[in-house]
Amino acid sequence: MYRSLKRWWWLFTGPTIAAFIIGFVAPFALGVYLSFTKFTTVTKSRWVGLDNYARLLSDDTFLHSLWYTAAFALVTTVVINVVAFAVAYMLVKKFKGSNLYRSVFFMPNLIGGIVLGYVWLLLLNGILGHWARSITYSATYGFWGLVILVCWQQIGYMMVIYIAGLQSIPGELIESAEVDGATPRQTLRSVIIPLVMPSITVCTFLTITNGFKLFDQNLALTNGAPSRQSELLALNIYNTFYGRTGFEGVGQAKAVIFLIIVAAISLLQNRFARSKEA
Amino acid sequence: MATRKTAKLAAGLMAGALLFGVTACSGSSDDSADATGKVYYLNFKPEQADDWVALAKAYTEETGVQVDVQTAASGTYETTLKSEMAKSEAPTLFQVNGPVGLQTWKDYAADLSDTEVYAQLNDQSIALTNDDGNPVAIPYVMETYGIIYNKAILEDYIATDGAKITSADEITSFDTLKSVVEDIQAKKDDLGIDGAFTSAGFDSSSDWRFKTHLANIPLYYEYKADGIVGQPESIKGTYLDGFKNIFDLYISNSTTEPSLLSGKTIDDANSEFALGKAVFYQNGTWAYNDIKDQKVDDADMGMLPIYIGADGEENQGLTTGSENYWVVNSEASEADQKATKDFLNWVISSDTGRDTLTNTMGFVTPFKTFADYESSNPLVQADAAYTAAGKTAVTWNFTTMPSEEWKNTLGQAMLAYAQGTGDWDAVRATFVDNWATEVELSNQG
């Protein structure tokens, strides 16, 4: 059996490898290659070296959206994880209807980003209308509008992961902490949180990368208005690629930088959080 | 032993089948070099999507040539075009929006000098040419914009005490327009309206009316004064004060608080006009489809030129031009290019084509073949009336604006000014300084 596997492995892994190359490796390599070229359609490009990266440095909108996105990812990561954990902590207690609450909290995830953006656009504009304002009035409005929307959407999802983490803690541990005279706060800090660390790792990873990659909601809610001031990175790249003639390569270069940033941050976060796991 | 071999063989075959399945998906289909050629039109105007499909079907029934029509969703034409052109079955016919758009697609623009659509142009100089001077982009629809107004409400106003005018014909300058607009705004409750102007919405569905169309007026006067043809490297902004005047008039005499403008859409403006809640509405002949058959009768729709207080504006007509140019894809096969040119020829010369373009789509076309076709659109008729009265039509100079980015920056600066978060100096800076910057950037590389 082992010998035939050794001989025939390529036949078995071949389809997967082929699919992987066609679906992942090729577009990725093409994307990186295109960031060094000038092109209008992706099939007709001309090598220009580091030109696109040089032009990118003088683009103020890119730097602005970089900071804007970093702030956004930070705020949403903190808010989503704290609230999701709190909700999960409450909903693992046995009480009537706790399952119903779980479903209700999870539900926003079932709605697509664009639709969600438009629905929240109506809601937020309706409220801001009292002060004769709308969400695109300034970048600050857009920022908090996006934070509210994304929190509303993702808290339920992270909650599910935290519930799974909390339920896997053996009941005896909590009981023995109680017997030893620990206050609920001490139990939470010294017993529960260290034990759900794997869930925290996963959830912070998901929220950070989601924060950086956010696109649909941004597009539907503010579309970068006013003055491209509420533009997150992904939307900035999209607008550069499609919105500006002759800037397709620059957009591609931004995408490569974007990839490096997101990859670096998630690797660091993962290493840091794992080191805390029990 | 035999069973093991069979199992191995079967597994191998299955894996092989899977592998084959995957590669087959990525296989290209270059085997369709049909001798008769076919047409694939990527249409720009969503409002006429169904009409083009019907037209294509009629052509196929008549000649047997396959014509596919795709329409990009509103505001996504360039995006769609970029991805469609990268495909092996690329559009054989697409559109550019003027010289700046053509600059992007010049490598894909076929020479059209031997075509009927070029030969039949009333004025061949409106076709766009490539670097060698050959026509490569043909406008197929002439459009007009200005300030659409509601004649019925304006007559109600004229009947009020102390009205500034006795007839709409007296509005021939910015000053008259301003006094009328401000008086109407003051009397809006008596007239039963929400404001003189519809909301000057700065949502992306509506902001082109200002960052592009309104900004064309000061540009037109500057080009005229300085004798500029084509795209200048830089501009002076001589008429920006007039631009500010008209924009101030729009935002301070409307149905809407300026701080709400960022979220207002074209639909808001359409409905405000169509339901008779506002008298004036800056838009063009194409808006007729959205405002007809509601509260305002066709007979009550008129159109005024956009006045900004420039010298000699008494003779100013409406703003007329085109940003819809047909371009044949030069990368398509010879047969497809020929089929495409034949299709275009049919569109402008057959009865079906001419009837669809004029009556169904409501277009005014620049071709000789349309001499006996007259539009029923009252806004088009308003334009004809101005031309007949000897007024000078304002040309569409916004097609020379350096880039989309320039327009967007201007639009956002105008919005900031309107809602009070920015000042007029920023608008001036984005208009004048950014022009030179963007021209340079766009011509880079």
XYZ file of C-alpha atoms in Angstrom, chain A residues 87 91 97-110 156-157 159-160 163:
21
model
C -22.555 38.085 25.513
C -25.541 33.044 27.278
C -34.677 31.231 25.960
C -30.881 31.366 25.951
C -30.823 29.386 22.713
C -33.196 31.838 21.121
C -30.887 34.700 22.097
C -27.918 32.908 20.587
C -29.725 32.587 17.258
C -30.812 36.208 17.347
C -27.276 37.414 17.980
C -25.915 35.198 15.231
C -28.479 36.231 12.632
C -26.806 39.429 11.286
C -24.106 37.204 9.771
C -26.617 35.754 7.376
C -22.773 37.211 17.033
C -20.264 35.244 15.005
C -19.958 34.919 20.290
C -20.492 31.456 18.861
C -19.541 29.922 23.614
